[in-house]
mmCIF file of C-alpha atoms in Angstrom:
data_model
loop_
_atom_site.group_PDB
_atom_site.id
_atom_site.type_symbol
_atom_site.label_atom_id
_atom_site.label_comp_id
_atom_site.label_asym_id
_atom_site.label_seq_id
_atom_site.Cartn_x
_atom_site.Cartn_y
_atom_site.Cartn_z
ATOM 1 C CA THR A 1 71.230 122.665 61.046
ATOM 2 C CA ARG A 2 70.682 119.617 63.191
ATOM 3 C CA TYR A 3 67.213 118.094 62.943
ATOM 4 C CA LYS A 4 65.316 115.890 65.358
ATOM 5 C CA VAL A 5 63.585 113.041 63.469
ATOM 6 C CA LEU A 6 61.086 110.671 65.112
ATOM 7 C CA ILE A 7 60.340 107.257 63.632
ATOM 8 C CA MET A 8 57.185 105.580 64.775
ATOM 9 C CA ALA A 9 56.990 101.828 64.537
ATOM 10 C CA SER A 10 55.823 98.568 66.091
ATOM 11 C CA ASP A 11 56.644 94.918 65.439
ATOM 12 C CA GLY A 12 56.470 94.001 61.749
ATOM 13 C CA PHE A 13 57.956 97.189 60.279
ATOM 14 C CA GLU A 14 59.722 96.620 56.923
ATOM 15 C CA GLN A 15 63.433 96.528 57.944
ATOM 16 C CA ASP A 16 64.927 98.891 55.199
ATOM 17 C CA GLU A 17 62.107 101.376 55.605
ATOM 18 C CA LEU A 18 63.235 102.149 59.171
ATOM 19 C CA PHE A 19 66.991 101.343 59.218
ATOM 20 C CA VAL A 20 67.897 103.062 55.909
ATOM 21 C CA PRO A 21 66.279 106.477 56.752
ATOM 22 C CA ARG A 22 67.540 106.176 60.344
ATOM 23 C CA ALA A 23 71.152 105.658 59.126
ATOM 24 C CA PHE A 24 70.673 108.474 56.454
ATOM 25 C CA PHE A 25 69.817 111.059 59.186
ATOM 26 C CA LEU A 26 72.351 109.742 61.767
ATOM 27 C CA GLU A 27 75.214 109.827 59.183
ATOM 28 C CA ARG A 28 74.411 113.492 58.560
ATOM 29 C CA GLY A 29 74.581 114.357 62.266
ATOM 30 C CA HIS A 30 70.851 114.587 62.957
ATOM 31 C CA ASP A 31 69.063 113.225 66.104
ATOM 32 C CA VAL A 32 66.853 110.211 65.416
ATOM 33 C CA ALA A 33 64.696 108.261 67.821
ATOM 34 C CA VAL A 34 62.249 105.416 67.472
ATOM 35 C CA ALA A 35 58.883 105.584 69.273
ATOM 36 C CA ALA A 36 56.925 102.316 69.720
ATOM 37 C CA PRO A 37 53.896 101.276 71.763
ATOM 38 C CA GLY A 38 56.208 100.058 74.454
ATOM 39 C CA ARG A 39 59.935 100.230 75.342
ATOM 40 C CA GLU A 40 60.674 96.544 74.590
ATOM 41 C CA PRO A 41 62.566 95.782 71.354
ATOM 42 C CA ILE A 42 60.488 95.620 68.205
ATOM 43 C CA ARG A 43 61.280 93.303 65.284
ATOM 44 C CA ALA A 44 61.420 94.066 61.569
ATOM 45 C CA THR A 45 60.378 91.919 58.703
ATOM 46 C CA VAL A 46 62.175 91.658 55.426
ATOM 47 C CA LEU A 47 59.113 91.151 53.184
ATOM 48 C CA ASP A 48 57.597 88.067 55.020
ATOM 49 C CA ALA A 49 60.754 86.832 56.836
ATOM 50 C CA PRO A 50 61.761 87.876 60.353
ATOM 51 C CA GLY A 51 64.261 90.708 60.463
ATOM 52 C CA GLU A 52 66.403 92.585 63.024
ATOM 53 C CA PHE A 53 65.375 93.991 66.347
ATOM 54 C CA ILE A 54 65.584 97.631 67.409
ATOM 55 C CA THR A 55 64.965 99.086 70.936
ATOM 56 C CA PRO A 56 62.729 102.125 70.930
ATOM 57 C CA GLU A 57 64.026 105.255 72.749
ATOM 58 C CA LEU A 58 60.564 106.278 73.842
ATOM 59 C CA THR A 59 56.924 105.254 73.763
ATOM 60 C CA ILE A 60 54.338 106.738 71.365
ATOM 61 C CA ALA A 61 52.424 107.958 74.332
ATOM 62 C CA ASP A 62 55.471 109.966 75.510
ATOM 63 C CA ALA A 63 56.227 111.437 72.103
ATOM 64 C CA GLN A 64 55.283 115.074 71.617
ATOM 65 C CA ALA A 65 55.187 116.595 68.087
ATOM 66 C CA GLU A 66 56.558 119.898 69.300
ATOM 67 C CA GLU A 67 59.843 118.213 70.375
ATOM 68 C CA TRP A 68 60.548 116.875 66.921
ATOM 69 C CA ASP A 69 61.135 118.326 63.384
ATOM 70 C CA ALA A 70 59.770 115.396 61.333
ATOM 71 C CA LEU A 71 57.905 112.117 61.659
ATOM 72 C CA LEU A 72 58.722 108.989 59.631
ATOM 73 C CA LEU A 73 56.212 106.098 59.213
ATOM 74 C CA PRO A 74 57.894 102.986 57.882
ATOM 75 C CA GLY A 75 55.711 100.352 56.292
ATOM 76 C CA GLY A 76 55.619 96.605 56.369
ATOM 77 C CA LEU A 77 52.195 95.041 56.430
ATOM 78 C CA ILE A 78 51.823 94.408 60.144
ATOM 79 C CA ASN A 79 53.307 97.645 61.682
ATOM 80 C CA PRO A 80 51.004 100.312 60.215
ATOM 81 C CA ASP A 81 48.019 98.082 60.356
ATOM 82 C CA HIS A 82 48.613 97.690 64.113
ATOM 83 C CA LEU A 83 49.487 101.416 64.694
ATOM 84 C CA ARG A 84 46.446 102.764 62.934
ATOM 85 C CA THR A 85 44.214 101.149 65.580
ATOM 86 C CA GLN A 86 46.228 102.838 68.348
ATOM 87 C CA GLU A 87 44.608 106.199 69.284
ATOM 88 C CA ASP A 88 47.913 107.703 70.519
ATOM 89 C CA ALA A 89 49.662 106.803 67.268
ATOM 90 C CA VAL A 90 46.962 108.429 65.108
ATOM 91 C CA THR A 91 46.862 111.465 67.491
ATOM 92 C CA LEU A 92 50.608 111.878 67.081
ATOM 93 C CA VAL A 93 50.441 111.777 63.277
ATOM 94 C CA ARG A 94 47.629 114.440 63.366
ATOM 95 C CA ALA A 95 49.735 116.637 65.685
ATOM 96 C CA PHE A 96 52.645 116.647 63.179
ATOM 97 C CA VAL A 97 50.345 117.338 60.278
ATOM 98 C CA ALA A 98 48.592 120.176 62.124
ATOM 99 C CA ALA A 99 51.914 121.701 63.082
ATOM 100 C CA GLY A 100 52.931 121.712 59.390
ATOM 101 C CA LYS A 101 55.911 119.526 60.114
ATOM 102 C CA PRO A 102 57.203 117.002 57.495
ATOM 103 C CA VAL A 103 55.621 113.529 57.765
ATOM 104 C CA GLY A 104 56.774 110.735 55.634
ATOM 105 C CA GLY A 105 54.991 107.454 54.981
ATOM 106 C CA ILE A 106 56.482 104.652 52.977
ATOM 107 C CA CYS A 107 55.019 101.387 51.614
ATOM 108 C CA HIS A 108 51.994 100.618 53.919
ATOM 109 C CA GLY A 109 52.982 103.533 56.235
ATOM 110 C CA PRO A 110 50.505 105.868 54.478
ATOM 111 C CA TRP A 111 47.697 103.777 56.141
ATOM 112 C CA LEU A 112 48.500 105.998 59.181
ATOM 113 C CA LEU A 113 48.023 109.131 57.035
ATOM 114 C CA VAL A 114 44.694 107.705 55.831
ATOM 115 C CA GLU A 115 43.625 107.091 59.459
ATOM 116 C CA ALA A 116 44.644 110.648 60.381
ATOM 117 C CA ASP A 117 42.648 112.011 57.402
ATOM 118 C CA ALA A 118 45.897 113.711 56.183
ATOM 119 C CA LEU A 119 45.739 112.731 52.435
ATOM 120 C CA ARG A 120 42.535 114.316 51.300
ATOM 121 C CA GLY A 121 43.228 116.476 48.225
ATOM 122 C CA ARG A 122 46.924 115.547 48.160
ATOM 123 C CA ARG A 123 49.043 113.705 45.711
ATOM 124 C CA ALA A 124 50.581 110.518 47.227
ATOM 125 C CA THR A 125 52.041 107.122 46.483
ATOM 126 C CA CYS A 126 52.264 103.836 48.329
ATOM 127 C CA TRP A 127 52.557 100.033 48.098
ATOM 128 C CA ARG A 128 50.329 98.916 45.218
ATOM 129 C CA SER A 129 47.911 96.906 47.451
ATOM 130 C CA ILE A 130 46.749 100.005 49.435
ATOM 131 C CA ARG A 131 46.362 102.415 46.532
ATOM 132 C CA THR A 132 42.552 102.022 46.666
ATOM 133 C CA ASP A 133 42.651 102.878 50.403
ATOM 134 C CA LEU A 134 44.485 106.154 49.628
ATOM 135 C CA ARG A 135 42.040 106.960 46.753
ATOM 136 C CA ASN A 136 39.085 106.339 49.087
ATOM 137 C CA ALA A 137 40.648 108.721 51.634
ATOM 138 C CA GLY A 138 40.633 111.437 48.973
ATOM 139 C CA ALA A 139 44.283 111.197 47.702
ATOM 140 C CA ALA A 140 45.353 111.460 44.077
ATOM 141 C CA VAL A 141 47.512 108.352 43.721
ATOM 142 C CA VAL A 142 50.592 109.029 41.577
ATOM 143 C CA ASP A 143 52.701 106.395 39.833
ATOM 144 C CA ALA A 144 56.078 107.625 41.216
ATOM 145 C CA SER A 145 58.547 106.185 43.638
ATOM 146 C CA VAL A 146 58.533 109.214 45.975
ATOM 147 C CA VAL A 147 55.950 111.935 46.055
ATOM 148 C CA THR A 148 56.070 115.192 48.051
ATOM 149 C CA ASP A 149 52.879 117.195 48.473
ATOM 150 C CA GLY A 150 53.105 120.061 50.929
ATOM 151 C CA THR A 151 54.520 118.634 54.170
ATOM 152 C CA ILE A 152 53.682 115.012 53.318
ATOM 153 C CA VAL A 153 56.183 112.657 51.674
ATOM 154 C CA THR A 154 55.106 109.230 50.474
ATOM 155 C CA ALA A 155 57.059 106.414 48.864
ATOM 156 C CA VAL A 156 56.353 103.029 47.343
ATOM 157 C CA GLY A 157 58.579 100.488 49.120
ATOM 158 C CA PRO A 158 61.882 99.428 50.646
ATOM 159 C CA GLN A 159 63.838 100.050 47.419
ATOM 160 C CA ASP A 160 62.850 103.756 47.749
ATOM 161 C CA SER A 161 64.009 104.105 51.407
ATOM 162 C CA ALA A 162 67.066 106.318 50.613
ATOM 163 C CA ALA A 163 65.216 108.595 48.170
ATOM 164 C CA PHE A 164 62.395 108.854 50.713
ATOM 165 C CA ALA A 165 64.788 109.980 53.405
ATOM 166 C CA GLU A 166 66.380 112.454 51.024
ATOM 167 C CA ALA A 167 62.872 113.945 50.224
ATOM 168 C CA VAL A 168 62.122 114.454 53.913
ATOM 169 C CA LEU A 169 65.514 116.131 54.527
ATOM 170 C CA LYS A 170 64.790 118.390 51.560
ATOM 171 C CA LEU A 171 61.456 119.453 53.090
ATOM 172 C CA LEU A 172 63.262 120.143 56.471
ATOM 173 C CA GLU A 173 65.871 122.325 54.742
ATOM 174 C CA GLU A 174 63.130 124.144 52.847
ATOM 175 C CA ARG A 175 61.248 124.826 56.076
ATOM 176 C CA ASP A 176 64.482 126.244 57.513
ATOM 177 C CA ARG A 177 64.973 128.581 54.499
ATOM 178 C CA GLN A 178 61.383 129.760 55.095
ATOM 179 C CA GLY A 179 62.053 130.336 58.820
ATOM 180 C CA LEU A 180 59.355 127.724 59.763
ATOM 181 C CA ARG A 181 61.420 125.530 62.079
ATOM 182 C CA ARG A 182 59.580 124.661 65.308
#
């Protein structure tokens, strides 16, 4: 099965949290696109240092949940903090969650899940500095590198990027077995 995976990001995304899952899905023959606030290139950070650029294929405003199988939310400090103030970004997260499609947030990426009120009553993990935010949003924060609860996958940080992508793929394959695709 060929999956369509959307990655939503803006400037300041943590480099490995976008590039590693993107490569993971592309290497397995899946379609991957990056959605950003605009079409101009966005720049990664590697912790606090400037990283590589990537050019988005579409804008967040043009992205429709029904056209994709999964949504990935890379972290970095700047990226999700910016996106959680963008109504179209939060609306897109809510649409994927409401459709029961896999949504993955890594590092600070779960801030978008908090903003979309998608973690209440779920087990989740994240970068240590936002654990209180997840708890305040009703999540049970688990001390694990990757956590899957229902259709939500969360992970701690850049070192977990490959395991994070693997967990999202596992959810996609499980949905296929259950006949839930699209």
